[in-house]
Tab-separated table of C-alpha atoms in Angstrom:
chain	number	residue	atom	x	y	z
I	2	MET	CA	-105.438	-100.458	82.932
I	3	PRO	CA	-104.401	-103.979	82.637
I	4	SER	CA	-101.546	-105.575	84.651
I	5	THR	CA	-98.715	-106.206	81.861
I	6	PRO	CA	-95.421	-106.902	83.159
I	7	PHE	CA	-94.339	-107.363	79.609
I	8	ALA	CA	-95.092	-103.563	78.956
I	9	PRO	CA	-92.782	-101.424	81.453
I	10	VAL	CA	-93.440	-97.827	81.893
I	11	ILE	CA	-91.263	-95.804	79.859
I	12	LEU	CA	-88.347	-93.743	81.458
I	13	GLY	CA	-85.835	-91.317	80.318
I	14	ASN	CA	-82.962	-92.767	82.025
I	15	GLU	CA	-81.277	-94.863	78.901
I	16	PRO	CA	-78.835	-92.744	77.263
I	17	GLY	CA	-79.537	-93.105	73.522
I	18	SER	CA	-83.295	-93.452	74.148
I	19	PHE	CA	-85.547	-91.227	72.247
I	20	PRO	CA	-87.154	-90.102	75.720
I	21	HIS	CA	-83.681	-89.333	77.158
I	22	SER	CA	-82.820	-87.077	74.658
I	23	VAL	CA	-86.165	-85.220	74.988
I	24	LEU	CA	-85.218	-84.995	78.573
I	25	ALA	CA	-81.661	-84.153	77.879
I	26	GLU	CA	-81.773	-82.056	74.882
I	27	ARG	CA	-85.467	-80.354	73.671
I	28	HIS	CA	-86.053	-79.413	77.472
I	29	PRO	CA	-83.274	-77.252	77.789
I	30	ALA	CA	-83.865	-75.951	73.522
I	31	ILE	CA	-87.466	-75.031	75.222
I	32	ILE	CA	-86.111	-72.946	77.873
I	33	SER	CA	-83.673	-71.210	75.569
I	34	ARG	CA	-86.583	-70.500	72.991
I	35	VAL	CA	-89.066	-69.520	75.801
I	36	ARG	CA	-86.357	-67.172	77.019
I	37	ASP	CA	-85.325	-65.436	73.835
I	38	ALA	CA	-89.211	-65.044	72.484
I	39	PHE	CA	-89.941	-62.622	75.399
I	40	PRO	CA	-88.454	-59.349	76.926
I	41	TYR	CA	-88.738	-61.377	80.555
I	42	GLY	CA	-87.425	-59.541	83.622
I	43	PRO	CA	-84.601	-60.403	85.865
I	44	ARG	CA	-87.305	-62.567	88.058
I	45	GLN	CA	-88.057	-64.621	85.028
I	46	HIS	CA	-84.580	-65.072	83.829
I	47	ARG	CA	-83.153	-66.538	87.416
I	48	ALA	CA	-86.207	-68.773	87.206
I	49	LEU	CA	-85.745	-70.209	84.174
I	50	ASP	CA	-81.952	-70.290	84.931
I	51	GLU	CA	-83.265	-72.367	87.748
I	52	LEU	CA	-85.127	-74.549	86.122
I	53	LEU	CA	-82.536	-75.451	83.740
I	54	LYS	CA	-80.507	-76.743	86.173
I	55	SER	CA	-83.267	-78.666	87.832
I	56	CYS	CA	-83.814	-80.596	84.773
I	57	THR	CA	-80.695	-81.418	83.768
I	58	GLU	CA	-78.510	-81.964	86.936
I	59	GLY	CA	-80.942	-81.855	90.039
I	60	THR	CA	-83.783	-83.556	91.013
I	61	VAL	CA	-87.731	-83.149	90.981
I	62	GLU	CA	-88.684	-80.240	93.343
I	63	PRO	CA	-92.123	-79.785	95.148
I	64	LEU	CA	-94.209	-76.800	93.838
I	65	PRO	CA	-94.400	-73.879	96.296
I	66	ALA	CA	-96.931	-74.192	99.222
I	67	ASP	CA	-99.122	-71.509	97.699
I	68	ALA	CA	-98.941	-73.035	94.318
I	69	PRO	CA	-102.531	-72.950	93.124
I	70	ASP	CA	-102.766	-76.458	91.718
I	71	ARG	CA	-100.165	-78.061	94.203
I	72	ASP	CA	-102.907	-80.477	96.337
I	73	ARG	CA	-103.917	-81.593	92.484
I	74	TRP	CA	-100.249	-82.378	91.856
I	75	GLN	CA	-100.019	-83.702	95.002
I	76	GLU	CA	-102.868	-86.297	93.746
I	77	TRP	CA	-101.122	-86.434	90.558
I	78	GLY	CA	-98.159	-88.527	92.302
I	79	LEU	CA	-95.832	-85.335	93.003
I	80	ALA	CA	-94.948	-86.840	96.735
I	81	GLY	CA	-93.709	-89.731	95.251
I	82	CYS	CA	-91.702	-87.961	92.273
I	83	ALA	CA	-90.076	-85.453	94.283
I	84	GLY	CA	-86.351	-86.067	95.264
I	85	ASN	CA	-85.950	-88.423	92.459
I	86	SER	CA	-84.137	-87.444	89.386
I	87	TRP	CA	-86.086	-86.152	86.295
I	88	TYR	CA	-84.920	-89.142	84.470
I	89	ASP	CA	-85.741	-91.823	86.894
I	90	VAL	CA	-89.272	-91.139	87.109
I	91	PRO	CA	-91.951	-91.974	84.744
I	92	TRP	CA	-91.256	-90.133	81.175
I	93	LEU	CA	-95.083	-89.143	80.784
I	94	TRP	CA	-94.887	-87.903	84.431
I	95	SER	CA	-91.871	-85.936	83.968
I	96	GLU	CA	-92.251	-84.496	80.867
I	97	SER	CA	-95.736	-82.834	82.127
I	98	TYR	CA	-94.253	-81.730	85.027
I	99	PHE	CA	-91.441	-79.581	82.974
I	100	TYR	CA	-94.430	-77.822	81.183
I	101	ARG	CA	-95.688	-77.077	84.823
I	102	ARG	CA	-92.600	-75.759	86.348
I	103	LEU	CA	-91.530	-73.879	82.879
I	104	LEU	CA	-95.136	-71.954	83.001
I	105	GLU	CA	-94.521	-71.072	86.907
I	106	ALA	CA	-91.120	-69.964	85.767
I	107	VAL	CA	-92.215	-67.355	83.707
I	108	GLY	CA	-95.077	-66.194	85.799
I	109	TRP	CA	-97.922	-67.732	84.279
I	110	PHE	CA	-99.964	-68.683	87.584
I	111	GLY	CA	-98.960	-64.690	88.641
I	112	PRO	CA	-99.664	-62.625	90.528
I	113	GLY	CA	-97.919	-60.002	88.141
I	114	ALA	CA	-98.035	-58.270	84.476
I	115	TRP	CA	-97.106	-61.921	83.163
I	116	GLN	CA	-99.922	-63.801	84.567
I	117	GLY	CA	-101.827	-65.598	81.925
I	118	ILE	CA	-99.241	-64.963	79.018
I	119	ASP	CA	-98.967	-67.803	76.766
I	120	PRO	CA	-95.188	-68.493	76.679
I	121	PHE	CA	-95.663	-70.509	73.357
I	122	ARG	CA	-97.854	-67.914	71.667
I	123	PRO	CA	-95.117	-66.544	69.246
I	124	PHE	CA	-94.295	-70.083	67.739
I	125	LYS	CA	-98.114	-70.790	67.469
I	126	ARG	CA	-99.132	-67.714	65.654
I	127	ALA	CA	-95.901	-67.652	63.250
I	128	GLU	CA	-97.242	-71.024	62.241
I	129	LEU	CA	-100.949	-70.230	61.786
I	130	ASP	CA	-99.916	-67.007	59.955
I	131	ALA	CA	-97.226	-68.785	57.776
I	132	PRO	CA	-98.085	-68.685	53.905
I	133	GLU	CA	-98.024	-72.589	54.004
I	134	THR	CA	-101.639	-71.735	55.921
I	135	ASP	CA	-103.233	-69.932	53.090
I	136	GLU	CA	-102.050	-72.847	50.560
I	137	GLU	CA	-103.831	-75.189	52.517
I	138	LEU	CA	-106.601	-73.346	52.932
I	139	ALA	CA	-107.056	-72.612	49.248
I	140	ALA	CA	-106.770	-76.308	48.773
I	141	LEU	CA	-110.513	-76.731	50.104
I	142	ASP	CA	-111.871	-75.125	47.071
I	143	ALA	CA	-111.315	-78.270	45.444
I	144	LEU	CA	-113.529	-80.334	47.887
I	145	PRO	CA	-117.302	-79.170	47.550
I	146	GLY	CA	-117.738	-80.565	43.939
I	147	LEU	CA	-116.625	-83.931	45.368
I	148	PRO	CA	-119.172	-86.733	46.516
I	149	GLU	CA	-119.635	-86.359	50.502
I	150	GLU	CA	-117.568	-89.684	51.196
I	151	GLU	CA	-114.449	-88.274	49.119
I	152	ARG	CA	-114.905	-85.041	51.314
I	153	ALA	CA	-114.713	-86.991	54.502
I	154	HIS	CA	-111.955	-88.634	53.683
I	155	ALA	CA	-109.871	-85.948	52.714
I	156	LEU	CA	-110.809	-83.952	55.825
I	157	LEU	CA	-110.393	-87.098	57.965
I	158	HIS	CA	-106.852	-87.193	56.533
I	159	GLY	CA	-106.219	-83.871	56.944
I	160	SER	CA	-107.102	-83.976	60.470
I	161	LEU	CA	-104.692	-87.089	61.194
I	162	TRP	CA	-101.554	-85.711	59.461
I	163	GLY	CA	-101.996	-82.190	60.401
I	164	ASN	CA	-99.857	-79.341	59.151
I	165	ARG	CA	-98.611	-82.279	56.612
I	166	ALA	CA	-100.627	-80.993	53.825
I	167	ASP	CA	-99.150	-82.901	50.856
I	168	LEU	CA	-100.829	-85.862	52.447
I	169	GLY	CA	-103.885	-84.077	54.368
I	170	PHE	CA	-105.480	-82.613	51.826
I	171	ARG	CA	-105.299	-85.146	48.685
I	172	LEU	CA	-106.969	-88.458	48.218
I	173	SER	CA	-104.571	-91.342	48.314
I	174	ALA	CA	-103.861	-92.704	44.806
I	175	GLU	CA	-106.296	-96.180	45.024
I	176	GLY	CA	-104.178	-98.556	46.025
I	177	ALA	CA	-101.023	-97.051	46.917
I	178	GLU	CA	-100.809	-97.778	50.587
I	179	ALA	CA	-100.847	-101.993	49.734
I	180	ARG	CA	-97.782	-101.068	47.277
I	181	GLU	CA	-95.672	-99.243	49.907
I	182	PRO	CA	-93.164	-101.843	51.689
I	183	ALA	CA	-93.703	-99.597	55.181
I	184	PRO	CA	-97.228	-98.372	54.690
I	185	ALA	CA	-97.632	-94.707	55.501
I	186	LEU	CA	-100.721	-95.947	57.507
I	187	VAL	CA	-100.005	-98.634	59.631
I	188	ALA	CA	-103.365	-99.520	60.873
I	189	ASP	CA	-106.401	-97.857	59.267
I	190	ASP	CA	-109.896	-98.683	61.030
I	191	SER	CA	-111.605	-95.938	59.288
I	192	THR	CA	-114.556	-97.965	58.004
I	193	ALA	CA	-115.127	-98.704	61.708
I	194	LEU	CA	-114.969	-94.838	62.329
I	195	TRP	CA	-117.608	-93.845	59.625
I	196	SER	CA	-119.747	-96.486	60.967
I	197	LEU	CA	-120.118	-94.512	64.565
I	198	LEU	CA	-120.794	-91.281	62.554
I	199	PRO	CA	-123.430	-92.210	60.016
I	200	PRO	CA	-125.304	-88.964	58.380
I	201	ASP	CA	-128.602	-89.091	60.565
I	202	GLY	CA	-127.763	-86.573	62.943
I	203	THR	CA	-127.788	-88.175	66.001
I	204	ALA	CA	-124.172	-88.562	66.703
I	205	THR	CA	-122.077	-86.691	69.657
I	206	LEU	CA	-118.576	-86.475	68.897
I	207	VAL	CA	-115.986	-85.977	71.764
I	208	LEU	CA	-112.536	-84.639	70.284
I	209	VAL	CA	-109.734	-84.635	72.238
I	210	ALA	CA	-107.243	-82.170	70.544
I	211	ASP	CA	-103.397	-81.812	70.136
I	212	ASN	CA	-101.608	-79.194	68.888
I	213	ALA	CA	-102.270	-75.749	68.036
I	214	GLY	CA	-101.667	-73.678	64.856
I	215	ARG	CA	-101.657	-75.271	61.641
I	216	GLU	CA	-102.749	-78.348	63.158
I	217	LEU	CA	-105.679	-77.346	65.033
I	218	VAL	CA	-107.418	-76.078	61.623
I	219	PRO	CA	-107.876	-79.549	60.235
I	220	ASP	CA	-109.583	-80.730	63.295
I	221	LEU	CA	-111.612	-77.622	62.999
I	222	LEU	CA	-112.542	-78.345	59.405
I	223	LEU	CA	-113.616	-82.111	60.242
I	224	ILE	CA	-115.652	-81.046	62.892
I	225	ALA	CA	-117.590	-78.316	60.803
I	226	HIS	CA	-118.295	-81.247	58.101
I	227	LEU	CA	-119.651	-83.389	60.139
I	228	LEU	CA	-121.798	-81.297	61.687
I	229	ALA	CA	-122.683	-79.710	58.123
I	230	GLU	CA	-123.444	-83.201	56.626
I	231	GLY	CA	-125.227	-84.340	59.963
I	232	ARG	CA	-122.690	-87.031	60.867
I	233	ALA	CA	-122.707	-85.517	64.433
I	234	ALA	CA	-125.677	-83.715	65.971
I	235	ARG	CA	-123.283	-81.959	68.436
I	236	THR	CA	-119.540	-82.172	69.182
I	237	VAL	CA	-117.504	-80.992	71.963
I	238	LEU	CA	-113.386	-80.481	71.581
I	239	HIS	CA	-111.676	-80.807	74.590
I	240	VAL	CA	-108.300	-78.598	74.626
I	241	LYS	CA	-105.926	-77.853	77.525
I	242	PRO	CA	-106.599	-75.550	80.275
I	243	TYR	CA	-103.197	-74.131	80.466
I	244	PRO	CA	-100.370	-73.738	77.681
I	245	TYR	CA	-98.792	-77.350	77.692
I	246	TYR	CA	-96.061	-79.095	75.399
I	247	VAL	CA	-95.284	-75.952	73.344
I	248	SER	CA	-97.896	-76.724	70.697
I	249	ASP	CA	-100.964	-78.027	72.454
I	250	ALA	CA	-103.892	-76.294	71.805
I	251	THR	CA	-105.908	-73.920	74.528
I	252	THR	CA	-109.283	-72.159	74.174
I	253	ALA	CA	-107.184	-68.983	72.970
I	254	ASP	CA	-105.610	-71.095	70.133
I	255	VAL	CA	-109.235	-72.017	68.991
I	256	VAL	CA	-110.587	-68.743	68.510
I	257	ASP	CA	-107.099	-67.397	66.677
I	258	ALA	CA	-108.042	-70.590	64.148
I	259	LEU	CA	-111.361	-69.639	63.913
I	260	HIS	CA	-110.316	-66.086	63.051
I	261	ARG	CA	-107.931	-66.999	61.112
I	262	LEU	CA	-110.425	-69.657	58.755
I	263	ARG	CA	-112.828	-66.133	58.927
I	264	ALA	CA	-110.359	-64.057	57.041
I	265	ALA	CA	-109.621	-66.884	54.140
I	266	SER	CA	-112.021	-66.635	51.479
I	267	GLY	CA	-113.970	-69.704	49.705
I	268	ALA	CA	-114.693	-72.860	50.943
I	269	ALA	CA	-112.528	-72.094	54.257
I	270	ALA	CA	-114.743	-69.021	55.169
I	271	GLU	CA	-117.878	-71.159	54.765
I	272	TYR	CA	-116.506	-73.699	57.314
I	273	ALA	CA	-115.748	-70.805	59.573
I	274	ARG	CA	-119.462	-69.801	59.349
I	275	VAL	CA	-120.777	-73.311	60.254
I	276	LEU	CA	-118.786	-73.551	63.189
I	277	TRP	CA	-118.932	-69.778	64.421
I	278	SER	CA	-122.592	-70.671	64.302
I	279	ALA	CA	-122.311	-74.221	65.740
I	280	MET	CA	-120.453	-72.381	69.003
I	281	ALA	CA	-123.106	-69.825	69.158
I	282	ASP	CA	-126.306	-72.479	69.311
I	283	GLY	CA	-124.164	-75.233	71.559
I	284	ARG	CA	-123.763	-77.695	68.984
I	285	LEU	CA	-119.648	-77.253	69.143
I	286	ALA	CA	-118.806	-76.929	72.803
I	287	VAL	CA	-115.143	-76.274	73.927
I	288	ARG	CA	-114.074	-77.873	77.243
I	289	ALA	CA	-110.926	-77.573	79.395
I	290	HIS	CA	-110.652	-80.215	82.074
I	291	PRO	CA	-108.012	-79.953	84.189
I	292	PHE	CA	-106.823	-83.525	83.625
I	293	SER	CA	-106.388	-82.720	80.021
I	294	CYS	CA	-102.907	-81.603	81.563
I	295	ALA	CA	-102.587	-84.232	84.007
I	296	PRO	CA	-99.191	-86.632	83.597
I	297	LEU	CA	-101.328	-89.403	83.865
I	298	PRO	CA	-102.952	-92.239	81.529
I	299	TYR	CA	-106.598	-91.269	80.881
I	300	ALA	CA	-107.209	-94.658	82.540
I	301	GLU	CA	-106.962	-92.961	85.746
I	302	MET	CA	-109.086	-89.757	84.751
I	303	PRO	CA	-111.638	-88.706	87.174
I	304	ASP	CA	-115.513	-89.768	87.234
I	305	ASP	CA	-116.899	-86.677	85.929
I	306	LEU	CA	-114.485	-86.811	82.649
I	307	ARG	CA	-115.289	-90.503	82.509
I	308	ALA	CA	-118.873	-89.726	82.397
I	309	GLU	CA	-118.777	-87.479	79.641
I	310	PHE	CA	-117.111	-89.865	77.490
I	311	ALA	CA	-119.318	-92.778	78.173
I	312	ALA	CA	-121.916	-90.387	77.257
I	313	ALA	CA	-120.916	-89.792	73.676
I	314	THR	CA	-121.141	-91.750	70.436
I	315	LEU	CA	-117.416	-91.755	69.983
I	316	THR	CA	-114.655	-90.346	71.604
I	317	ALA	CA	-111.295	-89.145	69.117
I	318	PHE	CA	-108.124	-88.667	70.729
I	319	LYS	CA	-105.797	-86.663	68.663
I	320	GLY	CA	-102.112	-86.744	68.139
I	321	ASP	CA	-99.243	-88.742	69.976
I	322	LEU	CA	-99.411	-87.430	73.538
I	323	ASN	CA	-102.761	-88.134	73.868
I	324	TYR	CA	-102.370	-91.520	72.597
I	325	ARG	CA	-99.183	-92.460	74.926
I	326	ARG	CA	-102.007	-91.107	77.559
I	327	LEU	CA	-104.755	-93.384	75.951
I	328	VAL	CA	-102.910	-96.587	75.539
I	329	GLY	CA	-100.482	-96.357	78.798
I	330	ASP	CA	-97.226	-94.752	78.126
I	331	ARG	CA	-95.606	-98.394	77.899
I	332	LEU	CA	-92.735	-100.565	75.758
I	333	TRP	CA	-95.971	-102.454	74.440
I	334	PRO	CA	-95.129	-105.083	71.951
I	335	PRO	CA	-96.286	-103.720	68.506
I	336	THR	CA	-98.693	-106.310	67.940
I	337	THR	CA	-100.797	-105.902	71.095
I	338	PRO	CA	-104.194	-105.459	70.007
I	339	PHE	CA	-105.503	-101.850	70.600
I	340	GLN	CA	-108.770	-103.402	72.046
I	341	GLU	CA	-106.713	-104.837	74.735
I	342	THR	CA	-104.900	-101.888	75.797
I	343	THR	CA	-108.278	-99.605	75.865
I	344	ASP	CA	-110.998	-102.144	76.725
I	345	TRP	CA	-111.515	-99.777	80.266
I	346	PHE	CA	-112.459	-96.868	78.504
I	347	PRO	CA	-116.417	-96.213	78.890
I	348	GLY	CA	-117.469	-95.957	74.965
I	349	PRO	CA	-116.161	-96.183	71.563
I	350	VAL	CA	-113.095	-94.858	71.210
I	351	ALA	CA	-110.616	-93.727	68.123
I	352	ALA	CA	-106.915	-92.478	68.038
I	353	LEU	CA	-105.865	-90.611	65.284
I	354	ARG	CA	-102.005	-90.078	65.601
I	355	THR	CA	-99.065	-89.576	63.618
I	356	LEU	CA	-96.361	-91.648	65.446
I	357	LYS	CA	-93.504	-89.462	67.136
I	358	SER	CA	-92.926	-91.677	69.765
I	359	ASP	CA	-91.703	-95.077	71.232
I	360	VAL	CA	-95.098	-96.562	72.215
I	361	ILE	CA	-97.569	-98.286	69.477
I	362	THR	CA	-100.252	-101.153	69.966
I	363	GLY	CA	-102.694	-102.599	67.091
I	364	LEU	CA	-100.026	-103.731	64.244
I	365	SER	CA	-100.266	-106.821	62.290
I	366	ALA	CA	-97.140	-109.055	62.380
I	367	ALA	CA	-96.618	-108.273	58.530
I	368	THR	CA	-96.755	-104.617	59.020
I	369	GLU	CA	-94.001	-104.139	62.087
I	370	ALA	CA	-91.774	-106.728	60.409
I	371	ALA	CA	-92.207	-104.261	57.031
I	372	LEU	CA	-91.513	-101.393	59.265
I	373	VAL	CA	-88.768	-102.588	60.957
I	374	ALA	CA	-86.722	-103.883	57.848
I	375	ALA	CA	-87.210	-100.541	56.140
I	376	GLU	CA	-86.440	-98.250	58.796
I	377	ASP	CA	-85.235	-100.282	61.780
I	378	GLY	CA	-86.206	-98.126	64.724
I	379	ARG	CA	-87.041	-94.869	63.323
I	380	TRP	CA	-90.437	-95.420	62.120
I	381	ARG	CA	-91.532	-95.183	65.679
I	382	THR	CA	-90.579	-91.407	65.972
I	383	SER	CA	-89.952	-89.864	62.874
I	384	GLY	CA	-93.660	-88.521	62.179
I	385	THR	CA	-93.788	-89.900	58.766
I	386	HIS	CA	-96.227	-92.845	59.712
I	387	ALA	CA	-100.079	-92.580	60.965
I	388	LEU	CA	-102.797	-94.568	62.401
I	389	ILE	CA	-106.376	-94.557	62.429
I	390	GLN	CA	-107.681	-97.160	65.309
I	391	VAL	CA	-111.009	-97.573	67.095
I	392	SER	CA	-112.197	-99.622	69.768
I	393	GLY	CA	-115.758	-100.461	71.375
I	394	ALA	CA	-116.970	-101.132	67.816
I	395	ASP	CA	-117.052	-103.277	65.099
I	396	VAL	CA	-113.763	-102.764	63.132
I	397	LYS	CA	-113.528	-104.115	60.112
């Protein structure tokens, strides 16, 4: 990451800021939801109480000596953060470590009966099984009659917007973006993205997933389309090695999503068949690298992961957290070029992201001005705007 004194690392110690609200309000609420979702025993309840007190009133504490990933977290900065307030260390680091400690509190790492039990599974399953999911899958039946380019456009936007089906599975009205005073799509490099994935059956796509449930399903649908139409010869789906940030996708969540598609009818079931077959013959692989849960920007990734991204025709990062890790969790001036913040990446890279935090790059001055005039600062965190950005290719 280039030295950028004008783009400070985001902390959570400013009262009234979005990061501060996450640490002070969202994390305690998550502890409460997890506690209520499972019939945990006294040990888990005590550990959750201790975590709540630590993250609201106390300081960052080291991992137990026998923690299986203690050495890894030491490398990821635990030694320098321990003893400091959760609010005074980098926000990205503080958030990530909270989820690591939450897993420890509920017994994920074991030994014991709760080892490997996802504390967020009830929330993920409820979303995947919701009636709205049936409606979204039924909407797919309108796609087979469209030209390939229009189907690709619809599925790309479905992946971009996740579970916002009203925007995800319909084609935008011609010229609508140009008429909006503050456009929903604040940056659109989709032409460059498609130029990297021509229908010649040679491309390798790496997709770094974000959320499970109704946001993972559109990612899988996009992958199925790319494989079926020859826009990708092989795809690699990166998920988290353990539950993270409540809704982030794990391998178990991929399996749940595939079963949900297989149980559907019409076009959804056909997409499921394509995906199931692709996993069987290796055209679709699932990867869960430990660094996917690191509290660090991707600029600090290990050599093996860097080599994998370098070998891909295109690496696409989905979602807000991955965007923060891709460009660096900093208060960039919004007009800082996306290419400038990702010029360290070893190959062509794309970001498909709905805006849910303060980090943003690659906006035109006119777009930034329109957003500020229409919504002040709410546009950064409201989830009502999105972007498609590409670096390392001819962006047109």
